[in-house]
PDB file of C-alpha atoms in Angstrom:
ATOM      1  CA  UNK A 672     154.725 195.006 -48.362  1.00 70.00           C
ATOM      2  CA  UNK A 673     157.660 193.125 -47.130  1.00 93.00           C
ATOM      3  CA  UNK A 674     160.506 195.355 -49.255  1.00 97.00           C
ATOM      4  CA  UNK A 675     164.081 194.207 -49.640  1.00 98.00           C
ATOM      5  CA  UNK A 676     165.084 197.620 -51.494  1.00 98.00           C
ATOM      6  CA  UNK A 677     169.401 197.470 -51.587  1.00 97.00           C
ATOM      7  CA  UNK A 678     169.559 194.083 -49.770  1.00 98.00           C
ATOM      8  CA  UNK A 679     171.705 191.558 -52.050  1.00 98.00           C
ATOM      9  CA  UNK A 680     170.421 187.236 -52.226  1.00 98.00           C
ATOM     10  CA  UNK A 681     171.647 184.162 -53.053  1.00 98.00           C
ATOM     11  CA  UNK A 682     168.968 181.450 -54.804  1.00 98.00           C
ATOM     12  CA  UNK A 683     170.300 178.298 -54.567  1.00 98.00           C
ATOM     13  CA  UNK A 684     168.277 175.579 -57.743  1.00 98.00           C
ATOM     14  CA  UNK A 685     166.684 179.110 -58.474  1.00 98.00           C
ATOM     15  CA  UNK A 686     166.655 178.137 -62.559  1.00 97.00           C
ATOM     16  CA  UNK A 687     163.086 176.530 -62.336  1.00 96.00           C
ATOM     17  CA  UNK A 688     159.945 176.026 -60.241  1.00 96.00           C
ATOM     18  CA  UNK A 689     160.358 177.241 -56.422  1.00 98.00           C
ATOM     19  CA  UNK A 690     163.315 178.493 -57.020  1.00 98.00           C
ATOM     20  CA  UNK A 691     162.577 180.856 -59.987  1.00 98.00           C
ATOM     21  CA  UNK A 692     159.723 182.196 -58.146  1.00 98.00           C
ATOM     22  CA  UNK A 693     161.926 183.272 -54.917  1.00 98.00           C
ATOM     23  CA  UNK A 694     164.072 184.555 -57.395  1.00 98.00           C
ATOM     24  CA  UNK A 695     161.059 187.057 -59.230  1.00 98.00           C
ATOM     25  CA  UNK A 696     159.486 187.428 -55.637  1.00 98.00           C
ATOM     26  CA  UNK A 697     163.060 188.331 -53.427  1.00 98.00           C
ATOM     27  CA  UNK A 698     163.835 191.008 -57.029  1.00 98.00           C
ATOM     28  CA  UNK A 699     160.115 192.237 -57.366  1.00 98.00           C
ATOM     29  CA  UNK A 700     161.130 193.857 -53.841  1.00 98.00           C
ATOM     30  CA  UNK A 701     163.695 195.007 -54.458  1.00 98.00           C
ATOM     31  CA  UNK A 702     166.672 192.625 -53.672  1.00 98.00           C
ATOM     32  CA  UNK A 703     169.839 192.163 -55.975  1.00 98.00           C
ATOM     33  CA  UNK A 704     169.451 188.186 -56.699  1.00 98.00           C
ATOM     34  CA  UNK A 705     172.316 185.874 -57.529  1.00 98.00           C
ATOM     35  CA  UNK A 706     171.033 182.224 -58.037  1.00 98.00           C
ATOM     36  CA  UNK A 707     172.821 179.100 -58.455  1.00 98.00           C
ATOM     37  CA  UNK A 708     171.583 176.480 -61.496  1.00 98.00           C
ATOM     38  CA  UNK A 709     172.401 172.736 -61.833  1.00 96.00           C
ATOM     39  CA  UNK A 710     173.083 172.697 -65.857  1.00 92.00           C
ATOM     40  CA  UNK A 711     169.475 173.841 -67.341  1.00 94.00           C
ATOM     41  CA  UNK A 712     170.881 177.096 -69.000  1.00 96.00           C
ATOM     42  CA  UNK A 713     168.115 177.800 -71.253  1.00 98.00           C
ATOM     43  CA  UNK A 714     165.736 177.859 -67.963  1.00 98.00           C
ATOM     44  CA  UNK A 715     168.831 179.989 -66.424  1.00 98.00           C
ATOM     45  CA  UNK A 716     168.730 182.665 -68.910  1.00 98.00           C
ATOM     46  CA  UNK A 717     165.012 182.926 -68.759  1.00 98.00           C
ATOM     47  CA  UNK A 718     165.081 183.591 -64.393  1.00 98.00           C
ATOM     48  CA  UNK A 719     168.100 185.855 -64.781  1.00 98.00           C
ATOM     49  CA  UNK A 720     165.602 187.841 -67.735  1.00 98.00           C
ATOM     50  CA  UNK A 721     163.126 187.729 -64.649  1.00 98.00           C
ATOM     51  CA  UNK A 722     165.679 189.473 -62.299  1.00 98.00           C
ATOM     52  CA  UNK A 723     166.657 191.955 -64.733  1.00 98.00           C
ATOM     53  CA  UNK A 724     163.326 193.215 -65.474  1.00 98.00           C
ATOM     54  CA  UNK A 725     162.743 193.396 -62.010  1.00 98.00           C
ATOM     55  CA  UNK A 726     165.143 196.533 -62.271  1.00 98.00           C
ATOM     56  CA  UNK A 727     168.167 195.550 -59.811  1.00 98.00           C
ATOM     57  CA  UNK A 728     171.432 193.553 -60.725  1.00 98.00           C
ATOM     58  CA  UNK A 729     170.731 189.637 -61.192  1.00 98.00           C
ATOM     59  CA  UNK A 730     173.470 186.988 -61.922  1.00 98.00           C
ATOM     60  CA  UNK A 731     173.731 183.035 -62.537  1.00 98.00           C
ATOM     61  CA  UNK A 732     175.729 180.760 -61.439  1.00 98.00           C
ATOM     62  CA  UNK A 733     176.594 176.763 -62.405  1.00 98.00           C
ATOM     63  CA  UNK A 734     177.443 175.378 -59.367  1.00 98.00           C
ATOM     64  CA  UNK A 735     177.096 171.227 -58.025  1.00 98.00           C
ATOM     65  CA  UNK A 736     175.867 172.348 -54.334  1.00 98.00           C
ATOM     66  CA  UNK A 737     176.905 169.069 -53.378  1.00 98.00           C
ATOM     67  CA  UNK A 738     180.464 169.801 -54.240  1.00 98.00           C
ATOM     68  CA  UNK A 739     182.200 171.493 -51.729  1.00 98.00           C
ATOM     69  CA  UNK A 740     185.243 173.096 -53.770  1.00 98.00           C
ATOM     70  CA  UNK A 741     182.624 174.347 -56.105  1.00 98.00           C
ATOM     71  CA  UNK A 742     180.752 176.287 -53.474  1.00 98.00           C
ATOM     72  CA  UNK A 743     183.585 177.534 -51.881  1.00 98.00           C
ATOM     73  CA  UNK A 744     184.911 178.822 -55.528  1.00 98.00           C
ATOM     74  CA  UNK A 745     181.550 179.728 -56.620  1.00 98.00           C
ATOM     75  CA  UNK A 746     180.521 181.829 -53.228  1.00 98.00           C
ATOM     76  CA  UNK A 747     184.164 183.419 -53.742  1.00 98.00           C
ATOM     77  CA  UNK A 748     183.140 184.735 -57.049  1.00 98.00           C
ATOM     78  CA  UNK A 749     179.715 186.157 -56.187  1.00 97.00           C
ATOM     79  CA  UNK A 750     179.878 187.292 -52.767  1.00 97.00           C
ATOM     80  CA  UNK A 751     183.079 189.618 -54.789  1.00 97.00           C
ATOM     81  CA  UNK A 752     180.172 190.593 -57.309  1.00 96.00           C
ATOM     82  CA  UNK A 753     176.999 191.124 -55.199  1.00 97.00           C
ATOM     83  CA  UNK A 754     179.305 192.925 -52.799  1.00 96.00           C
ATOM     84  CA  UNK A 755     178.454 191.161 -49.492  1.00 97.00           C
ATOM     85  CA  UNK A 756     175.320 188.846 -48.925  1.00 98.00           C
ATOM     86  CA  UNK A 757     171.924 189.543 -46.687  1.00 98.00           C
ATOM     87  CA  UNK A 758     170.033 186.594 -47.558  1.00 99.00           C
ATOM     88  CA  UNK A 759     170.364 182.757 -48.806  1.00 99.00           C
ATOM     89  CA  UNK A 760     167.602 181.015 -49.996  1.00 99.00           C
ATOM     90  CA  UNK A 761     168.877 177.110 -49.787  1.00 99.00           C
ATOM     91  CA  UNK A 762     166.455 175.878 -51.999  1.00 98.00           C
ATOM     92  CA  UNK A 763     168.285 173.350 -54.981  1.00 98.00           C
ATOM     93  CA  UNK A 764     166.623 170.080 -54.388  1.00 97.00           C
ATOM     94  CA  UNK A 765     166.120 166.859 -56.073  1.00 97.00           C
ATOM     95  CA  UNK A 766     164.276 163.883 -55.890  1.00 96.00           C
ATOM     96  CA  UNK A 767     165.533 159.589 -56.364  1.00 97.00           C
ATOM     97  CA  UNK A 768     162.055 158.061 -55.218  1.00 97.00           C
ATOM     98  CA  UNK A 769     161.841 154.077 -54.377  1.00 97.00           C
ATOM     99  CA  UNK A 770     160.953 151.671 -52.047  1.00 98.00           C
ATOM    100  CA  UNK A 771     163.720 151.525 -49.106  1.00 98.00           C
ATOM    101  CA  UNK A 772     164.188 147.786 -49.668  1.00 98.00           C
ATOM    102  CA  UNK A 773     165.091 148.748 -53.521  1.00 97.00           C
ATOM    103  CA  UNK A 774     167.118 151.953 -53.008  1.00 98.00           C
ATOM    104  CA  UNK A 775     170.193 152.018 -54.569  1.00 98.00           C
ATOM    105  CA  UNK A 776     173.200 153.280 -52.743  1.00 98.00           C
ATOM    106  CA  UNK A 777     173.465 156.242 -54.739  1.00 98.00           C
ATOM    107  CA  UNK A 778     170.117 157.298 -54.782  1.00 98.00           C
ATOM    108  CA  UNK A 779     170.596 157.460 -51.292  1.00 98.00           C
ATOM    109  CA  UNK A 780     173.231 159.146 -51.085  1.00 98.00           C
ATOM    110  CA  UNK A 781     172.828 161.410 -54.022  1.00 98.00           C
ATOM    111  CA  UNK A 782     169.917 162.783 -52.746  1.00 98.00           C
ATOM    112  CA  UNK A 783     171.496 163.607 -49.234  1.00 98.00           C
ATOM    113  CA  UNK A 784     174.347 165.268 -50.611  1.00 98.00           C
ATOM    114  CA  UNK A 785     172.070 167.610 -52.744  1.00 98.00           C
ATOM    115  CA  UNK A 786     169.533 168.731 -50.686  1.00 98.00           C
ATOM    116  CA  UNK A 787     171.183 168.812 -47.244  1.00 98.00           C
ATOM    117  CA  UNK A 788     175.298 168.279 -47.486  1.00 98.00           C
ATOM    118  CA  UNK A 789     174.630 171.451 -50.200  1.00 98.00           C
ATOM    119  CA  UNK A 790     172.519 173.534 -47.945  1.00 99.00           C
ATOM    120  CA  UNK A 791     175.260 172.941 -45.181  1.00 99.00           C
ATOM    121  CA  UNK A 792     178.027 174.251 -47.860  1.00 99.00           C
ATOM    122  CA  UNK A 793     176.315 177.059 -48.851  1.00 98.00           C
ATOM    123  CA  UNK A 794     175.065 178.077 -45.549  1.00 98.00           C
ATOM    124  CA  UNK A 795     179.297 178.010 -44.320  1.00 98.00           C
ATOM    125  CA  UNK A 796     179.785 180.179 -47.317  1.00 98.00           C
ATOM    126  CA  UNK A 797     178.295 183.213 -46.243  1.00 98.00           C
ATOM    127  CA  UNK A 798     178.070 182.732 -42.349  1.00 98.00           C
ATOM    128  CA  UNK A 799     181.617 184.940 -42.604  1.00 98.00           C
ATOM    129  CA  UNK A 800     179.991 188.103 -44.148  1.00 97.00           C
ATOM    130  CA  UNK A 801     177.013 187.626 -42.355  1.00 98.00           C
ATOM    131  CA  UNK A 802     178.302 187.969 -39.239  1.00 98.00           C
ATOM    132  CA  UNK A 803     180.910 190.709 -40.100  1.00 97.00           C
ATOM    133  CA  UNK A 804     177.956 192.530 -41.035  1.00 97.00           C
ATOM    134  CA  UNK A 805     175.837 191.458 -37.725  1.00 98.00           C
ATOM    135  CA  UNK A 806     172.938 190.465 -40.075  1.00 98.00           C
ATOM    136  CA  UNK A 807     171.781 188.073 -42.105  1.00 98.00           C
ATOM    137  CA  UNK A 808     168.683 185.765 -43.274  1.00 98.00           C
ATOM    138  CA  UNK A 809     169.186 182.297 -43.979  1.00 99.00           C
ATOM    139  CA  UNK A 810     166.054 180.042 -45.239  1.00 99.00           C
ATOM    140  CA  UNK A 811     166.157 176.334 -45.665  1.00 99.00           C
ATOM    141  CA  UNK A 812     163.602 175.077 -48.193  1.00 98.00           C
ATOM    142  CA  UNK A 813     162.498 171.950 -46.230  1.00 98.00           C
ATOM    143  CA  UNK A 814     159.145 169.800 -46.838  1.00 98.00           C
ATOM    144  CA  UNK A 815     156.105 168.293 -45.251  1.00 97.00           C
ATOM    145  CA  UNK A 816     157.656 164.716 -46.237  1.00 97.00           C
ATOM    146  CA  UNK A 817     160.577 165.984 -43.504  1.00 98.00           C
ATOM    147  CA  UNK A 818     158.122 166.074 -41.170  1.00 98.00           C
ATOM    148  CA  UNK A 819     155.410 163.302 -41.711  1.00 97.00           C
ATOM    149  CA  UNK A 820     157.697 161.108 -43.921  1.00 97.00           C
ATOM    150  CA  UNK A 821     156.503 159.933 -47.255  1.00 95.00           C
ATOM    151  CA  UNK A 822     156.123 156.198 -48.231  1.00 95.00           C
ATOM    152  CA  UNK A 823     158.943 155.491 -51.266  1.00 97.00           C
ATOM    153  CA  UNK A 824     161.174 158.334 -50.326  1.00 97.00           C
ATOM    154  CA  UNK A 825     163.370 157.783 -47.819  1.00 98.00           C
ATOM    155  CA  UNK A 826     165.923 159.202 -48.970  1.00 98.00           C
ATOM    156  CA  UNK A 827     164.254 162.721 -49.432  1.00 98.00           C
ATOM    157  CA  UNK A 828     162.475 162.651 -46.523  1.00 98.00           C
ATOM    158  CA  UNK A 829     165.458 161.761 -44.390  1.00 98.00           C
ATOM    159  CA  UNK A 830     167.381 164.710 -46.117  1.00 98.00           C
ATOM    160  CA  UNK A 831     164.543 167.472 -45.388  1.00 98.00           C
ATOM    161  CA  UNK A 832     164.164 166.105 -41.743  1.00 98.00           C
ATOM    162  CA  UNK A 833     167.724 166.689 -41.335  1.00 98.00           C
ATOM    163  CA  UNK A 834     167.338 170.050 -42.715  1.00 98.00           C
ATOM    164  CA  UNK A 835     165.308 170.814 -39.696  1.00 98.00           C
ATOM    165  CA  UNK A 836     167.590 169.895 -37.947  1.00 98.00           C
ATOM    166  CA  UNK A 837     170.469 172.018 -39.453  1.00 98.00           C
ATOM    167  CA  UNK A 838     168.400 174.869 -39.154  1.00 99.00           C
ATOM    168  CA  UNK A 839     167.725 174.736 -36.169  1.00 98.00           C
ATOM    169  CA  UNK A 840     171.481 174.555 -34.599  1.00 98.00           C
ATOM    170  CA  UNK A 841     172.018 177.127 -37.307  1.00 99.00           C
ATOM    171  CA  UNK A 842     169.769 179.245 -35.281  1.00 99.00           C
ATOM    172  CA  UNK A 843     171.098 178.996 -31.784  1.00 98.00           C
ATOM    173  CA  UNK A 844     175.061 179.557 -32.599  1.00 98.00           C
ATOM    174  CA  UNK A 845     174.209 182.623 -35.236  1.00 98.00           C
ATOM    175  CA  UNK A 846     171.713 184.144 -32.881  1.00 98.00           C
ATOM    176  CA  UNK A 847     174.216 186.333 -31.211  1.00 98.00           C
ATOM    177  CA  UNK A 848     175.041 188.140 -34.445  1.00 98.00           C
ATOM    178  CA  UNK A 849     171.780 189.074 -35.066  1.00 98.00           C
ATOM    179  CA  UNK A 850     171.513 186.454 -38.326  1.00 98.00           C
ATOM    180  CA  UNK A 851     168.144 184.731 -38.512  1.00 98.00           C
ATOM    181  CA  UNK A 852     167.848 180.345 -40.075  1.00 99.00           C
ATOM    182  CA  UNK A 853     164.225 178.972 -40.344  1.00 99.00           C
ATOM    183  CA  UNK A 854     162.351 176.684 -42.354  1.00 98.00           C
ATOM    184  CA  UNK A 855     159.901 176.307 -44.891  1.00 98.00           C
ATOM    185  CA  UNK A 856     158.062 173.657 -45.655  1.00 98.00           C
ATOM    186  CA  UNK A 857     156.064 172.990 -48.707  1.00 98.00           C
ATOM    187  CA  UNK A 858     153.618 170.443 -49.121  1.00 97.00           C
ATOM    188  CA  UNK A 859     152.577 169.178 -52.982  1.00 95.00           C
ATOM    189  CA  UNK A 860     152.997 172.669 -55.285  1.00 96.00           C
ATOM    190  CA  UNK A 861     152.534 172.508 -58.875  1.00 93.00           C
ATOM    191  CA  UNK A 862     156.089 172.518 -60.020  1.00 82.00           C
ATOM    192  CA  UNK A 863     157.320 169.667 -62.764  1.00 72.00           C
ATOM    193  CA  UNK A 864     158.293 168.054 -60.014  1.00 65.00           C
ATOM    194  CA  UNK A 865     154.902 166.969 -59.069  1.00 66.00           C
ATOM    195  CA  UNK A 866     153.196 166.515 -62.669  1.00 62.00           C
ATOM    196  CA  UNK A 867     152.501 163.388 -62.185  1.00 61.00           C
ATOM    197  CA  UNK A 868     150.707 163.518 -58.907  1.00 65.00           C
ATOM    198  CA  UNK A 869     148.471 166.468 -60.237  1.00 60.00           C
ATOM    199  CA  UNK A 870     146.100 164.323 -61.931  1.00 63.00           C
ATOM    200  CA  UNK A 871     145.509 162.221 -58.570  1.00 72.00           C
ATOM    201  CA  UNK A 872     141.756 162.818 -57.139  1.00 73.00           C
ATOM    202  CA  UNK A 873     142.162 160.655 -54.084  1.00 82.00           C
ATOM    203  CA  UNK A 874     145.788 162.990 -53.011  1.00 86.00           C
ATOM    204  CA  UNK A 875     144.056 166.665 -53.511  1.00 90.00           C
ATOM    205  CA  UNK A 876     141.411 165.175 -51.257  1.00 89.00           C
ATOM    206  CA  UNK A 877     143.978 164.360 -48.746  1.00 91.00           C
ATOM    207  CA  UNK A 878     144.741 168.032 -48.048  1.00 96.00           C
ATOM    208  CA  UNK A 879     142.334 169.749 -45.965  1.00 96.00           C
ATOM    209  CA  UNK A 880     142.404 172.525 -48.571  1.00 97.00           C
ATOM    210  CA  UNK A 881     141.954 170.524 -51.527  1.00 94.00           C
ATOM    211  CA  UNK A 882     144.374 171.550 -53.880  1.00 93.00           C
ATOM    212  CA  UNK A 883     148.056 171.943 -54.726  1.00 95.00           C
ATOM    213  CA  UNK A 884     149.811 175.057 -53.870  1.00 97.00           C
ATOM    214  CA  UNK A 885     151.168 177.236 -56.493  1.00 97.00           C
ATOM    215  CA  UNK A 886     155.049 177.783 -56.480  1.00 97.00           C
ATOM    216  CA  UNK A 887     154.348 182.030 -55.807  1.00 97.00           C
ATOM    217  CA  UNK A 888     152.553 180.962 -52.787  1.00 98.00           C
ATOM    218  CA  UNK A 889     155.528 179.827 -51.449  1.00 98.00           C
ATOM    219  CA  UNK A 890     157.779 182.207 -52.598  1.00 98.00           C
ATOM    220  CA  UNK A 891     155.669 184.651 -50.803  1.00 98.00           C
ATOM    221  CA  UNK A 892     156.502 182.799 -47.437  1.00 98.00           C
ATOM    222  CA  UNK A 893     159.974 183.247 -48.302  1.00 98.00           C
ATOM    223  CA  UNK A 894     160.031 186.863 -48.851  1.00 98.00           C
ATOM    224  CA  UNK A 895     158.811 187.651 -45.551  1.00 98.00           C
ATOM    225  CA  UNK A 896     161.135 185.757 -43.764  1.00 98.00           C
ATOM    226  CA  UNK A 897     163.608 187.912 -45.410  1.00 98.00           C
ATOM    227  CA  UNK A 898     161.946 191.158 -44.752  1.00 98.00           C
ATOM    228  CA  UNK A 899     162.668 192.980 -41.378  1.00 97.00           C
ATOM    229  CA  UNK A 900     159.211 192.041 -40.565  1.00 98.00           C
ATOM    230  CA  UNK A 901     160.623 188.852 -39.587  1.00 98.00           C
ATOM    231  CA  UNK A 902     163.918 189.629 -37.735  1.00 98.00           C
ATOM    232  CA  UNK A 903     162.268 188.287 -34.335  1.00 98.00           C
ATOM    233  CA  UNK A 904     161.513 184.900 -35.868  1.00 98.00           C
ATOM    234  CA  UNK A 905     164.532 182.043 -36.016  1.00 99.00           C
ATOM    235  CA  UNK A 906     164.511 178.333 -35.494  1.00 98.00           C
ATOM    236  CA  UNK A 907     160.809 178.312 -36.849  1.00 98.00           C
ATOM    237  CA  UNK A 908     159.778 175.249 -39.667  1.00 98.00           C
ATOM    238  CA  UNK A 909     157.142 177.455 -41.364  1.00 98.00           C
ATOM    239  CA  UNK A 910     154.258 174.934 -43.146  1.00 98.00           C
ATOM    240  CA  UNK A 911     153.130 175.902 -46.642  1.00 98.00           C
ATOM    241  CA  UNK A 912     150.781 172.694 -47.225  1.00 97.00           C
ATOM    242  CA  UNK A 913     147.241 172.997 -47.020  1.00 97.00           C
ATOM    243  CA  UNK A 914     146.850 171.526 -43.578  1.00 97.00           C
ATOM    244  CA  UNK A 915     148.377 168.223 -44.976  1.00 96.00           C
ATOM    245  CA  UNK A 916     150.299 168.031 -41.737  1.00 96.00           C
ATOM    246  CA  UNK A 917     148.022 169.104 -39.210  1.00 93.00           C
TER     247      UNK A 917
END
């Protein structure tokens, strides 16, 4: 179900958690995967194992998604491997948590630049191919604290919310050329991120499931917003919570 045989990916923070499973989900179907890494290279190696033994062509890239020159330079060198681009995954994220009153400046502003100024880079990186080619999937990995907010992370809540945002312009101008931009938005997934929440009675009872999702349950949501079975969906935020936002 939902097959990507001969379509080529980009994985943006696709080294660990989310990320590594969109990278084994998107190459389980099929896809060629290219994903972008912070500096973990041990946790690299072991995705780009995952690709391989998938049975299609995987690569890694370092790349600071908050750097502009070093998307430009790193798309450059990809896009000339992979051959062309059909989907991007924006999913490198990180997290500065703290009170507002406390925040520093470059928590802030750190955590803006990752997680939306790098989804914005990337994204301008391949809109060219995509829309020489008249296709394309782009997917924005947003979160439930984008939508509801999240006491003690303004910061990261303000940078998903704006990824709404970005996808949904995104949506409207690339429209015409047949390229696709939604949304998905997690809620708490067992990740490392969230270790320390897992042990929390009184938070699992706060989802209307009542427990955590796991990182291929998401990944899942991904893949079929890059299958064709999808190409009449764009501008959507697609909830992967529980019901925590309901």
């Amino acid at each position: 179900m939902f097959r990507l045989d001969g379509k080529r990916a980009v994985v943006t923070g696709g080294s660990r958690g989310i990320g590594r499973e969109i990278c084994r989900s998107l190459s389980a179907a099929g896809a060629d995967v290219a994903f972008l890494y912070a500096g973990n290279e041990a946790a690299a190696v072991e995705t780009l194992e995952i690709i391989n033994g998938a049975g299609v062509r995987g690569f890694s890239y370092r790349c600071d998604v908050s750097d502009a020159e070093c998307v430009r330079a790193t798309f450059k060198e990809l896009l000339g491997e992979l051959g062309g681009v059909d989907i991007l995954v924006n999913n490198a994220g990180i997290t500065r948590d703290g009170l507002s009153m406390m925040m520093k400046d470059e928590d802030f502003d750190r955590v803006v630049a990752v997680n939306l100024a790098g989804a914005f880079y990337c994204s301008r990186a391949v809109i060219p191919a995509m829309m020489r080619a008249r296709s394309g999937k782009i997917i924005n990995m947003t979160s439930v604290s984008g939508i509801i907010g999240n006491a003690g992370q303004a910061n990261y809540s303000a940078s998903k919310a704006g990824l709404i945002g970005l996808t949904k312009s995104l949506a409207r101008e690339l429209a015409p050329r047949k390229i696709t931009c939604n949304a998905v938005a997690p809620g708490f997934v067992e990740t490392d991120m969230t270790a320390s929440f897992r042990e929390n009675a009184e938070l699992e009872k706060s989802i209307p499931l009542g427990r955590f999702a796991k990182a291929e349950e998401v990944a899942e949501v991904v893949r079929f917003l890059a299958s064709p079975a999808a190409d009449y969906i764009t501008g959507e935020v697609v909830r992967v919570d529980g019901g925590l936002a309901i």
